[in-house]
Amino acid sequence: MTSLGPAAQRYLSTFRSSLDGLSLSDQQEAVDEIGRHMTDAVGAGQRLDRVLESLGPPDLLARAYGQPANRVLPPSRRSVWVPTLAVAGLFAVGGLPTFVVTIVLGTVGATFVLTGLALLMAGLATLSGLIPPGTGIQDSPLGAVIVGPVFMIVGALSIALLGWLLWVATRTVRRLLTLRA
Amino acid sequence: MEEAPWGYRTMSAVDLSGRITQLRRGVLELCILHTLTPEASYGYEIVTKLEPYGPLAAGPNTVYPLLRRLKAEGLLATFTRASPSGPPRQYYRITAEGRRYLASFEREWQALARAVNRLVSEGLAA
C-alpha cells in the first residue's frame, strides 16, 4: 500500500512483524486485507489517520488475529460420527432386549386378541344356536363369552405397551441423531 | 477499585463496558454470518454494513480477525475479485456449513433472548 504513504507502510510493516504466530501465506493474506481496508476507507473519503486509529495499534490487531473465537453460545456444528456412534451403541446395548420384548409382547398381544375374539364369537354362536348341536363350546359357552373380552383386553394392553415402548425407542434414537458435537 | 469488606468488588466497580464488549463480540459472529447470507462481501463493506446498527457496529480491528477465524473454521470461504479501484479484493461468502451453523445459532440466540427478556420482565414485575 505504498500509495497510501509512509504512515500506512509503517503500520503494515509493524503489523506483519507482529503476526509471527501465523504461516507466511496467512501473514501475507492478513497484510493484504488490512492494506486493502485502508485503500477502501481512504477511497471512501476517510482520513488515513482516522483509519489507522480505527484499526488500533498494529501489534494488538496482530494479536487479535491469533486469538480464539469469543462466543456467547457454543458452536453447534454437527459431527457425523457422534450420532452414528451413539446409535450404534444404542443398538449394541438395547438391540437384543428390544427384539425379545417386541417378539414377546407382539405375540402375546396378537394371540390374546385373536383367541379372545374366537372365544367370544364361539360362545355367542353356541348360546344363540347358530351352529349345529354338538359343535361349538359345549361346556361353558357363557364362560367363553365372559373370558373372550378379558383375553382381548389383555392382548390390547400388550399391544399398547409394545407401541409405547417403540415410541420411546424412536424418540431416543431421534434425540441421539440430533446430538451435537 | 472499590473492595467490599467481604472481598468482592462492589457493583460500581464492575467493568460494565468491558462485559458489554465481550457480549457484543460474541454476537458479532452471528451478525457477520447473517450479513453474508444474501451475497458475498469484502471486509470494508462488511464493516460499513454493520455501522448503522449502533451497538453492533464493530471496528475493523474486531471484524477482520473474526472473519479469519470463521474462514479457518470452514464457515466462510474466500475468493478474489478484481476491483475498479486498486488491487483485487478478497470476498467472503458463507459456506453450506456456515448456513447450517447460522440457522442453529439463530435458533439458540432467539431462545436465549426470549428467556432473558422473560426473566428480566418477570423481575421487574415482581
Short mmCIF file of C-alpha atoms in Angstrom, two decimals, chain B residues 27-53 56 63 67 70 76 92-94 99 102 106:
data_model
loop_
_atom_site.label_atom_id
_atom_site.label_comp_id
_atom_site.label_asym_id
_atom_site.label_seq_id
_atom_site.Cartn_x
_atom_site.Cartn_y
_atom_site.Cartn_z
CA VAL B 27 -22.94 -11.88 18.95
CA LEU B 28 -20.99 -10.24 16.15
CA GLU B 29 -20.24 -13.66 14.71
CA LEU B 30 -23.96 -14.20 14.18
CA CYS B 31 -24.33 -10.76 12.62
CA ILE B 32 -21.45 -11.21 10.19
CA LEU B 33 -22.73 -14.59 9.01
CA HIS B 34 -26.18 -13.07 8.62
CA THR B 35 -24.78 -10.14 6.65
CA LEU B 36 -23.12 -12.55 4.24
CA THR B 37 -26.20 -14.72 3.73
CA PRO B 38 -27.73 -12.85 0.78
CA GLU B 39 -24.45 -12.21 -1.05
CA ALA B 40 -20.69 -12.27 -0.75
CA SER B 41 -18.95 -9.18 0.51
CA TYR B 42 -15.48 -7.83 1.29
CA GLY B 43 -14.01 -6.60 4.55
CA TYR B 44 -14.55 -2.86 4.28
CA GLU B 45 -18.09 -3.37 3.02
CA ILE B 46 -18.91 -5.70 5.94
CA VAL B 47 -17.60 -3.12 8.41
CA THR B 48 -19.71 -0.37 6.84
CA LYS B 49 -22.81 -2.61 6.66
CA LEU B 50 -22.68 -3.02 10.45
CA GLU B 51 -22.23 0.70 11.12
CA PRO B 52 -25.95 1.64 11.00
CA TYR B 53 -26.74 -0.92 13.71
CA LEU B 56 -23.46 -3.86 16.73
CA VAL B 63 -14.19 -7.71 12.27
CA LEU B 67 -13.53 -13.13 9.52
CA LEU B 70 -14.76 -18.02 10.61
CA LEU B 76 -16.77 -18.78 5.41
CA TYR B 92 -16.13 -13.64 1.82
CA ARG B 93 -19.06 -15.94 1.19
CA ILE B 94 -20.92 -18.14 3.62
CA ARG B 99 -25.55 -21.67 6.77
CA LEU B 102 -26.11 -19.82 11.35
CA GLU B 106 -30.13 -18.07 15.33
#
